PDB file of C-alpha atoms and ligand atoms in Angstrom:
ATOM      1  CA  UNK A 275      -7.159  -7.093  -4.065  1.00 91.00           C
ATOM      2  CA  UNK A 276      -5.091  -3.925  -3.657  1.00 96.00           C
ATOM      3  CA  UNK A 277      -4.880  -3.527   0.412  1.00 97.00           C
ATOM      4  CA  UNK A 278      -6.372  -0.127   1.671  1.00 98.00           C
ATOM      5  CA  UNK A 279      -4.802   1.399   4.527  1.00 98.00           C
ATOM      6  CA  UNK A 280      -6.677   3.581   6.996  1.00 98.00           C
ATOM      7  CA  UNK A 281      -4.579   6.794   8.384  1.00 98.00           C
ATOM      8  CA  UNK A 282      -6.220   9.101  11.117  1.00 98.00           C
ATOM      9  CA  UNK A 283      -5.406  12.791   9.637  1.00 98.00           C
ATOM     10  CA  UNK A 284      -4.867  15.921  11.539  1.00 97.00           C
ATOM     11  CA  UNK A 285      -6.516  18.976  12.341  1.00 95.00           C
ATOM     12  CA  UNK A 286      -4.740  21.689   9.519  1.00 92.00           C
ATOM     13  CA  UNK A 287      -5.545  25.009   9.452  1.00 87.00           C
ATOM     14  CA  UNK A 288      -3.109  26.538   6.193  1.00 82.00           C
ATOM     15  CA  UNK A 289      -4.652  24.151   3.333  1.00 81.00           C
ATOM     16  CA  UNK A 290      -5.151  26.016   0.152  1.00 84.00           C
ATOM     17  CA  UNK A 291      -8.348  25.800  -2.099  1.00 85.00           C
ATOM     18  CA  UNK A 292     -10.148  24.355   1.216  1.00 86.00           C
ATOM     19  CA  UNK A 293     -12.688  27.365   2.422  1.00 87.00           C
ATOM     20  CA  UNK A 294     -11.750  26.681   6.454  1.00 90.00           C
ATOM     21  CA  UNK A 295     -10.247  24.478   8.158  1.00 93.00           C
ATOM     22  CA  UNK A 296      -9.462  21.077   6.868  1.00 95.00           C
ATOM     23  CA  UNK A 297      -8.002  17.401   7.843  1.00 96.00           C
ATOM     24  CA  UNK A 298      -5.016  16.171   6.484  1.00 96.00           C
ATOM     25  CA  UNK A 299      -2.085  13.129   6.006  1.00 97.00           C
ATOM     26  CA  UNK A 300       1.446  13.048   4.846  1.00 97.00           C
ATOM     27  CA  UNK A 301       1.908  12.629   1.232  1.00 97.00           C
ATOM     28  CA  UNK A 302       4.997  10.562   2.032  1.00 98.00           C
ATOM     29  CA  UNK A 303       3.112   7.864   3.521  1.00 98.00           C
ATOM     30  CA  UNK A 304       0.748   7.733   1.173  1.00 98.00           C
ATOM     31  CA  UNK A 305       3.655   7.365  -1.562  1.00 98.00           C
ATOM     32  CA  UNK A 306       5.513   4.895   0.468  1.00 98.00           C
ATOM     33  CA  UNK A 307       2.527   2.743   0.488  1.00 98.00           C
ATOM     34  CA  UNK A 308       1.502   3.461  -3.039  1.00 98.00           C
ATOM     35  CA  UNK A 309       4.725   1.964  -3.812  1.00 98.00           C
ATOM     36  CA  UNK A 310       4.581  -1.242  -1.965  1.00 98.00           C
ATOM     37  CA  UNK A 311       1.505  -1.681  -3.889  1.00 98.00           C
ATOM     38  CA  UNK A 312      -1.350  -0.403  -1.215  1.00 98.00           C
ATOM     39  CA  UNK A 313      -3.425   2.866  -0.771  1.00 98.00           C
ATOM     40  CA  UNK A 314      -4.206   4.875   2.209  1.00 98.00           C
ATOM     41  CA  UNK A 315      -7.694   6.399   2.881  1.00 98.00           C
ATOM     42  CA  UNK A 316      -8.020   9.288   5.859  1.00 98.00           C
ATOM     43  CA  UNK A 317     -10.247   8.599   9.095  1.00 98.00           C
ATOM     44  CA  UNK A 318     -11.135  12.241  10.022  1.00 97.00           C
ATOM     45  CA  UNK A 319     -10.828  13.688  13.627  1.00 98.00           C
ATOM     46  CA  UNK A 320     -14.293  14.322  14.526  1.00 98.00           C
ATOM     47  CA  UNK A 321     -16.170  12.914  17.356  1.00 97.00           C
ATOM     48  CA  UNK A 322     -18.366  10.559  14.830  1.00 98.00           C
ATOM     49  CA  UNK A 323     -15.250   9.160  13.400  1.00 98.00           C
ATOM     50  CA  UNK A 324     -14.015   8.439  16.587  1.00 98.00           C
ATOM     51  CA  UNK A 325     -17.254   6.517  17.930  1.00 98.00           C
ATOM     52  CA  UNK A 326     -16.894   4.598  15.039  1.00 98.00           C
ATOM     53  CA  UNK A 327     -13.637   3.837  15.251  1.00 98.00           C
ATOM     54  CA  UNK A 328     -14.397  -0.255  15.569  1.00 98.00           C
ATOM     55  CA  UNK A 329     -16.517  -0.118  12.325  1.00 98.00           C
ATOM     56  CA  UNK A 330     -13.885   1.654  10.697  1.00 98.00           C
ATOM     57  CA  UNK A 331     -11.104  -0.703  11.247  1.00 98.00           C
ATOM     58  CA  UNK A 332     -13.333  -4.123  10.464  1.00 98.00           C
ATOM     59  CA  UNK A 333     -13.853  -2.049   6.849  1.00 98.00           C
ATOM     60  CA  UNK A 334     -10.019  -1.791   6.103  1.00 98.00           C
ATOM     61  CA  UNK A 335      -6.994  -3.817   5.812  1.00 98.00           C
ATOM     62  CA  UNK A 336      -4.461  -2.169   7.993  1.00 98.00           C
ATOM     63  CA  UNK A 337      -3.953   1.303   9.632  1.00 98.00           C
ATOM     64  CA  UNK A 338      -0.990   3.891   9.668  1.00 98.00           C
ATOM     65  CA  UNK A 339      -0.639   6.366  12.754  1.00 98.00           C
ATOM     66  CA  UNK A 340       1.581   9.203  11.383  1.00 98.00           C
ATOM     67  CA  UNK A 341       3.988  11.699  13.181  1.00 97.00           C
ATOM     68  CA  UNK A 342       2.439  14.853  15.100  1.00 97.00           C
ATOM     69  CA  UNK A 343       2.708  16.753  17.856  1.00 97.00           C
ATOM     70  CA  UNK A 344       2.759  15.433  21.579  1.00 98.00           C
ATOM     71  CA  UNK A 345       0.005  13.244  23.414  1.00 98.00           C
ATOM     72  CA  UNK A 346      -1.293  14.702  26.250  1.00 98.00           C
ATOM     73  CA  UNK A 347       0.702  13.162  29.388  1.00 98.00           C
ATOM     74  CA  UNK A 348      -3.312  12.898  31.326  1.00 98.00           C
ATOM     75  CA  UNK A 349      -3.211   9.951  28.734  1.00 98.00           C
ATOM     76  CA  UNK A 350      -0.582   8.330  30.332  1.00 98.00           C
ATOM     77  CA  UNK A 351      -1.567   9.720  33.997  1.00 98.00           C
ATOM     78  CA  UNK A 352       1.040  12.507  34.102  1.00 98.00           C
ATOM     79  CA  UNK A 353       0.719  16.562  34.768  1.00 97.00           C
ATOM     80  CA  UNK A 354       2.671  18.242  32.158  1.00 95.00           C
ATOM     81  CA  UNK A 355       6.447  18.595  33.554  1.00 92.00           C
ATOM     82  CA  UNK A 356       8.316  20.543  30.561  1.00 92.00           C
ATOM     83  CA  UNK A 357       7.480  23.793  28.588  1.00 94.00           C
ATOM     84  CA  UNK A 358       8.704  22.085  25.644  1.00 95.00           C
ATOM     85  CA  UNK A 359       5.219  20.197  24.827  1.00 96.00           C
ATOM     86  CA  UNK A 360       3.777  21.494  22.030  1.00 96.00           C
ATOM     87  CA  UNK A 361       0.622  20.593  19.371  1.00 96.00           C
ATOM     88  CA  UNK A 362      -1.750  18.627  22.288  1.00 97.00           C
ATOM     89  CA  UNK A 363      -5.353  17.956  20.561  1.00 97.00           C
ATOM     90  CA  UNK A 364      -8.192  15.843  22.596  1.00 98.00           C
ATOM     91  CA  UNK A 365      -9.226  14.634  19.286  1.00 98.00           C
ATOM     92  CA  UNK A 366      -5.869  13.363  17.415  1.00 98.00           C
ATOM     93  CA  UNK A 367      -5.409  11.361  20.881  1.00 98.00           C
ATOM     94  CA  UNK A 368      -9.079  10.206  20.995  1.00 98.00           C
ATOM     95  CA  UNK A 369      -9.262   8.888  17.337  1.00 98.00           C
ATOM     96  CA  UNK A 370      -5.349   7.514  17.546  1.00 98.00           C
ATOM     97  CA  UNK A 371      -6.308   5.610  20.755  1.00 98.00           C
ATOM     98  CA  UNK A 372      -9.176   4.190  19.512  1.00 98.00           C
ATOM     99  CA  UNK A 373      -8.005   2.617  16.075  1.00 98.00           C
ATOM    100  CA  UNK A 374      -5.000   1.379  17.647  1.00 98.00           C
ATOM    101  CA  UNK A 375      -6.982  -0.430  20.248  1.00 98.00           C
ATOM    102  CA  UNK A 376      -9.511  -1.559  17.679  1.00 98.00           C
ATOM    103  CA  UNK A 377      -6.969  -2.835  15.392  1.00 98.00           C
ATOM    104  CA  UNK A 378      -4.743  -4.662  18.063  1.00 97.00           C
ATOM    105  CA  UNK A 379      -8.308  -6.361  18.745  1.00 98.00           C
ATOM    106  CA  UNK A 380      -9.298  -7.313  15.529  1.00 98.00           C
ATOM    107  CA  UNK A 381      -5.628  -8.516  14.721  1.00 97.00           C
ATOM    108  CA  UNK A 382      -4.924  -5.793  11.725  1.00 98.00           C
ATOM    109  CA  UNK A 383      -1.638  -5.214  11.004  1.00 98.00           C
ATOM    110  CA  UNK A 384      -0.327  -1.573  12.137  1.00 98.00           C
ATOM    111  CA  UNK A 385       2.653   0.724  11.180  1.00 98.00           C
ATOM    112  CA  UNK A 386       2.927   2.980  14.018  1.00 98.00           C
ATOM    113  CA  UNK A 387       5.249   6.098  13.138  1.00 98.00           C
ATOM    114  CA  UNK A 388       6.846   8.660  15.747  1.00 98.00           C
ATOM    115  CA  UNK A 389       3.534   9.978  17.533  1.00 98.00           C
ATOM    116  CA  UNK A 390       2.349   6.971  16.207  1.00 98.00           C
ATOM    117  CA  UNK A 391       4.713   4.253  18.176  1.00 98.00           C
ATOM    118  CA  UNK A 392       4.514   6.529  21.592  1.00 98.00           C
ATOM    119  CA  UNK A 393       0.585   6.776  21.229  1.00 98.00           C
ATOM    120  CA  UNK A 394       0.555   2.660  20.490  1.00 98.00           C
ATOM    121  CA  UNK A 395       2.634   2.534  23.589  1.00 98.00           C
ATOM    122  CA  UNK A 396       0.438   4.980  25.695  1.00 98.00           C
ATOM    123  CA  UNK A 397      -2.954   3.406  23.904  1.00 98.00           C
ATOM    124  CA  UNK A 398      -1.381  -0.113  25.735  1.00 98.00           C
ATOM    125  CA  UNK A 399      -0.664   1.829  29.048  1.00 98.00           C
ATOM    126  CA  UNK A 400       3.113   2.885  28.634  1.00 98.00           C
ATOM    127  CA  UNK A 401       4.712   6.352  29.834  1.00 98.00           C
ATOM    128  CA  UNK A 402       6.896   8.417  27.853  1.00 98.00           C
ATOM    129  CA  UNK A 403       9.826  10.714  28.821  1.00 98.00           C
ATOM    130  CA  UNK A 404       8.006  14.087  28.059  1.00 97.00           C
ATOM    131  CA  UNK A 405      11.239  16.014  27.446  1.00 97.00           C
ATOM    132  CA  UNK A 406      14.571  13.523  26.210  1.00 96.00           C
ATOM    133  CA  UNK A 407      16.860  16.751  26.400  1.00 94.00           C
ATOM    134  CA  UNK A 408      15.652  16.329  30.168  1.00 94.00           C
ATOM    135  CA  UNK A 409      16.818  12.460  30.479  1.00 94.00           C
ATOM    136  CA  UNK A 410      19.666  12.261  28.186  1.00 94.00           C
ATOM    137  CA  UNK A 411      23.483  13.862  28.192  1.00 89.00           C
ATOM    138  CA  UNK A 412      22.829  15.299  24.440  1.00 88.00           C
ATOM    139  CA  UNK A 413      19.317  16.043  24.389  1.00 81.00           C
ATOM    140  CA  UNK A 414      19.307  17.414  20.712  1.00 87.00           C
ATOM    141  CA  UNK A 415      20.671  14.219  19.718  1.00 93.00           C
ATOM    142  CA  UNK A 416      17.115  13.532  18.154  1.00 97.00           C
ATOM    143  CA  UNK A 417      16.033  16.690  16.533  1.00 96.00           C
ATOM    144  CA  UNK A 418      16.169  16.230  13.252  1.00 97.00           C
ATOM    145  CA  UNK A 419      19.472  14.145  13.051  1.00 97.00           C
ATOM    146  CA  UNK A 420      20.234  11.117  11.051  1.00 98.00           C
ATOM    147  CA  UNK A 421      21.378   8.576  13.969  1.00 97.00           C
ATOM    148  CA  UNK A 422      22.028   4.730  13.642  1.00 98.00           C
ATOM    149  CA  UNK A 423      19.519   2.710  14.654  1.00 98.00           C
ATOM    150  CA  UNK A 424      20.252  -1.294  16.099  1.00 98.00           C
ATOM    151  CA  UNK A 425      17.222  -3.676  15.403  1.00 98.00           C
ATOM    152  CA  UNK A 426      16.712  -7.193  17.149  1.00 98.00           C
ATOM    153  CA  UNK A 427      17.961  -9.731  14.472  1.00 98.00           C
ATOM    154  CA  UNK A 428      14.339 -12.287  15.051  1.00 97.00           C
ATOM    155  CA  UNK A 429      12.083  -8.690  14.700  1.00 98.00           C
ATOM    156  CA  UNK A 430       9.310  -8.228  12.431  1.00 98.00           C
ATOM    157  CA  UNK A 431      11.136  -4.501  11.697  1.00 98.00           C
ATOM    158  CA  UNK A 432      14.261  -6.125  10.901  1.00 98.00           C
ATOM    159  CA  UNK A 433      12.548  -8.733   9.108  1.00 98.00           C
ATOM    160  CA  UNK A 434      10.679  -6.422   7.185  1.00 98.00           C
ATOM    161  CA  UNK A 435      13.941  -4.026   5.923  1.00 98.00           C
ATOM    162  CA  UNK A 436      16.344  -6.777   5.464  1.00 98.00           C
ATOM    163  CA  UNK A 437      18.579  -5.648   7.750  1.00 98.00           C
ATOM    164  CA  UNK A 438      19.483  -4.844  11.314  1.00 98.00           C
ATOM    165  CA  UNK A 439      21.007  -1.872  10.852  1.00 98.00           C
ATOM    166  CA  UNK A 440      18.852   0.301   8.497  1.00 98.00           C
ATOM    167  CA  UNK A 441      19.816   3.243   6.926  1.00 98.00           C
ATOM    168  CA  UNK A 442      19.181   6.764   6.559  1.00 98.00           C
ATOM    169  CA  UNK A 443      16.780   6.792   9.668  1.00 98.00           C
ATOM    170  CA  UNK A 444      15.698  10.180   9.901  1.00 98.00           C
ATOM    171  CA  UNK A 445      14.815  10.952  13.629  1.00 98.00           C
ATOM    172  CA  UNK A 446      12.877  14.092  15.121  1.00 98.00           C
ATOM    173  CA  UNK A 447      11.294  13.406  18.298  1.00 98.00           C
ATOM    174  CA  UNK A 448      11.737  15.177  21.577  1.00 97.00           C
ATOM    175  CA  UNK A 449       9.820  12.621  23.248  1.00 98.00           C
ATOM    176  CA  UNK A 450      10.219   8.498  23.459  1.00 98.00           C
ATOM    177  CA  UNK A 451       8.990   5.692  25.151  1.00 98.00           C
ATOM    178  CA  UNK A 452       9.642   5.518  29.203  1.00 98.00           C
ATOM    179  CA  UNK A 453       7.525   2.763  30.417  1.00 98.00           C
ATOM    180  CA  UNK A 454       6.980   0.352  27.628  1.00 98.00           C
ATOM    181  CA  UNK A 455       3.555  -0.620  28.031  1.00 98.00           C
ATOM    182  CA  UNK A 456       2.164  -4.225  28.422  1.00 98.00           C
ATOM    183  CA  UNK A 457       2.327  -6.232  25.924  1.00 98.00           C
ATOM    184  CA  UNK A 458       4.951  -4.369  23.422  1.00 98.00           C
ATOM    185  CA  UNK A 459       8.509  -5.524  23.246  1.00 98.00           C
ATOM    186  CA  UNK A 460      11.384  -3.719  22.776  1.00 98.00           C
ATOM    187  CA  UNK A 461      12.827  -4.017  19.056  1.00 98.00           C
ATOM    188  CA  UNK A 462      15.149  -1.180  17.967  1.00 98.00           C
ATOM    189  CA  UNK A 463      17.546   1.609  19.857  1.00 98.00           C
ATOM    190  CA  UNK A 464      19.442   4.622  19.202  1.00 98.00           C
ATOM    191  CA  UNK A 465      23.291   4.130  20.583  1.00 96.00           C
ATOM    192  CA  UNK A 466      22.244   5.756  23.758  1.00 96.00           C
ATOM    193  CA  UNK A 467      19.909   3.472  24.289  1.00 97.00           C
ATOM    194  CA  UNK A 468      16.718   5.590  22.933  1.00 98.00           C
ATOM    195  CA  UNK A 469      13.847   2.861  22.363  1.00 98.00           C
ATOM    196  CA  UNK A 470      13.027   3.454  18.086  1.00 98.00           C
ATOM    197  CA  UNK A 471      11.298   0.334  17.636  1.00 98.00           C
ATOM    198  CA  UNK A 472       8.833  -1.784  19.187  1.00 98.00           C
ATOM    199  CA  UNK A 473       6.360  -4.574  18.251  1.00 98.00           C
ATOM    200  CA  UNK A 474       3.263  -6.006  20.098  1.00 98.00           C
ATOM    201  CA  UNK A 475       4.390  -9.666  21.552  1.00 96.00           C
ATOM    202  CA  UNK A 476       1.141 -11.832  20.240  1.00 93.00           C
ATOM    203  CA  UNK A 477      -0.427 -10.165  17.270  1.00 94.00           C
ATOM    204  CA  UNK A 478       0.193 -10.897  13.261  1.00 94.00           C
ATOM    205  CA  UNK A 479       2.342  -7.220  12.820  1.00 98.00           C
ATOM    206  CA  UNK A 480       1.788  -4.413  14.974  1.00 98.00           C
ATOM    207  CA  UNK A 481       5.061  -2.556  14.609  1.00 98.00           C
ATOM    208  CA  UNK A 482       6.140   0.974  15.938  1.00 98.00           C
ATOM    209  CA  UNK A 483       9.461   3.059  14.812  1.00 98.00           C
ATOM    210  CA  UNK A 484      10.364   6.360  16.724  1.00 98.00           C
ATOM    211  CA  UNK A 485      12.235   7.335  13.155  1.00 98.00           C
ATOM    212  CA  UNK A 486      10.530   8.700  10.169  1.00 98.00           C
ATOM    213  CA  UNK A 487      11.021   5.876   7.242  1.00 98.00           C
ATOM    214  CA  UNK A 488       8.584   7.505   5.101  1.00 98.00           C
ATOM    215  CA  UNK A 489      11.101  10.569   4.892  1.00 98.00           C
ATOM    216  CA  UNK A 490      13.782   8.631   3.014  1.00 98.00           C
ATOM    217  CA  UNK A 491      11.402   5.779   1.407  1.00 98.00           C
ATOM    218  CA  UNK A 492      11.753   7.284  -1.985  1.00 98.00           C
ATOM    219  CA  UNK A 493      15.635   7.058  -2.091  1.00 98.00           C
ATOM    220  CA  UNK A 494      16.543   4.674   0.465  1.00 98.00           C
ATOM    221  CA  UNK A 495      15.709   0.704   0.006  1.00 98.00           C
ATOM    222  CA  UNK A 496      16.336  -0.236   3.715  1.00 98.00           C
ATOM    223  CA  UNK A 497      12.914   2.526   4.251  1.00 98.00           C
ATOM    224  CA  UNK A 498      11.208   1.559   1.722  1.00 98.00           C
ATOM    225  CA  UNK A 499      11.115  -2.093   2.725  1.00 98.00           C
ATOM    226  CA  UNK A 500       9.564  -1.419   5.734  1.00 98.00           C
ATOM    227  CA  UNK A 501       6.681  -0.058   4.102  1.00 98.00           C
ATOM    228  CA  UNK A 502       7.103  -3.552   1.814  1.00 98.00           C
ATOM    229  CA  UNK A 503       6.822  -5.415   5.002  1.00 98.00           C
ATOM    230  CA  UNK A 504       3.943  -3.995   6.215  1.00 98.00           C
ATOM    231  CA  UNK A 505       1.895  -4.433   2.735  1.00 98.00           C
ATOM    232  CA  UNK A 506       2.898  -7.900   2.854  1.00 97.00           C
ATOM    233  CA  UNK A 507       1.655  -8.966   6.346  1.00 97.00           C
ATOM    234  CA  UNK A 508      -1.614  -7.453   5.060  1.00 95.00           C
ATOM    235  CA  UNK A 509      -1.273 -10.267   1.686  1.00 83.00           C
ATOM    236  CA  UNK A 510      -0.004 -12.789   4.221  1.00 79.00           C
TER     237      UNK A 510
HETATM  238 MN1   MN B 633      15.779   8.957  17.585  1.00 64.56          MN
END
């Protein structure tokens, strides 16, 4: 049985050969999981979707949350504090919200990437630092940069890319976790201390990264063996 992966897409408005608007996912991740031997089908952003969000899960195997633009801090009981907040949609954090929570209850295993580990954290009841370049001495140390990454050695991350120092971690976030929500523990961070990987404390594989692996997953083994390990702990 080939496991199939559910994705929540985004609102797009450039698509070609698509009269209108459309709703879309990163090729990469589909390709990353295409190579570990899985296939990813996309959950549209509509408010049907959304309502249906526990049906949807029970029907697949696993879900992906991709990168995006921010989550709006009302989600995590915050007024906006920086002009740097960009790409807020009701729906993306409606339909995110509700197949992480349905999938932490039903036990499915989860790779949560960039958006995707802060709105797992924020889904739990975590904060996040809306601004880094506000918290941290070099606040463009994220923004786009390849930086090392330091996973714990008993993880499910590190378990899944071999290793507890991956490389080629492509990172572009101007947000990360602040309050880590209930539940989640701390797996992975940056040299300055930057959370990049978490993982829920009681459930099969529910794993979040702050970096992009699905970036470097064609060329880099330590990347693509996280997608490996998350295939797997579907089989398992
Ligand atoms: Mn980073």
């Amino acid at each position: 049985m080939t496991p199939i992966i559910l994705l929540p897409g985004k609102l797009t408005t450039n698509s070609q050969g698509v009269r209108g608007d459309s709703f879309s996912t990163g090729r990469r991740y589909s390709e990353a999981v295409a190579r570990a031997g899985g296939v990813v089908v996309q959950a549209q952003p509509i408010e049907q979707t959304i309502k249906a969000a526990n049906e949807l899960v029970a029907r697949f195997d696993g879900v992906i949350i991709q990168g995006g633009g921010d989550i709006d801090p009302n989600r995590y009981g915050q007024q906006p504090r920086s002009t740097s907040i960009y790409g807020i949609s009701a729906e993306h954090d409606d339909l995110e919200i509700a197949v992480i929570r349905a999938a932490i209850e039903q036990d499915k295993p989860v790779l949560a990437i960039c958006r995707g580990l802060q709105i797992l954290n924020v889904a739990l009841g975590g904060t996040l630092h809306q601004h880094l370049a506000d918290v941290l001495a070099d606040g463009e140390s994220h923004w786009d940069k390849y930086h090392e990454i330091k996973l714990e050695s008993t993880s499910r991350v590190a378990e899944a890319m071999k290793t507890i120092s991956p490389k080629q971690s492509h990172s572009f976030h101007h947000q990360a976790i602040d309050k880590l929500a209930p539940g989640l523990v701390v797996t992975g961070r940056a040299p300055d201390q930057t959370i990049e990987a978490v993982e829920h404390n009681s459930k099969k594989w529910i794993v979040g990264v702050q970096w992009h692996p699905e970036d470097d997953a064609d060329t880099e083994p330590d990347q693509q063996n996280l997608f490996n390990g998350f295939v797997n702990a579907i089989a398992r």
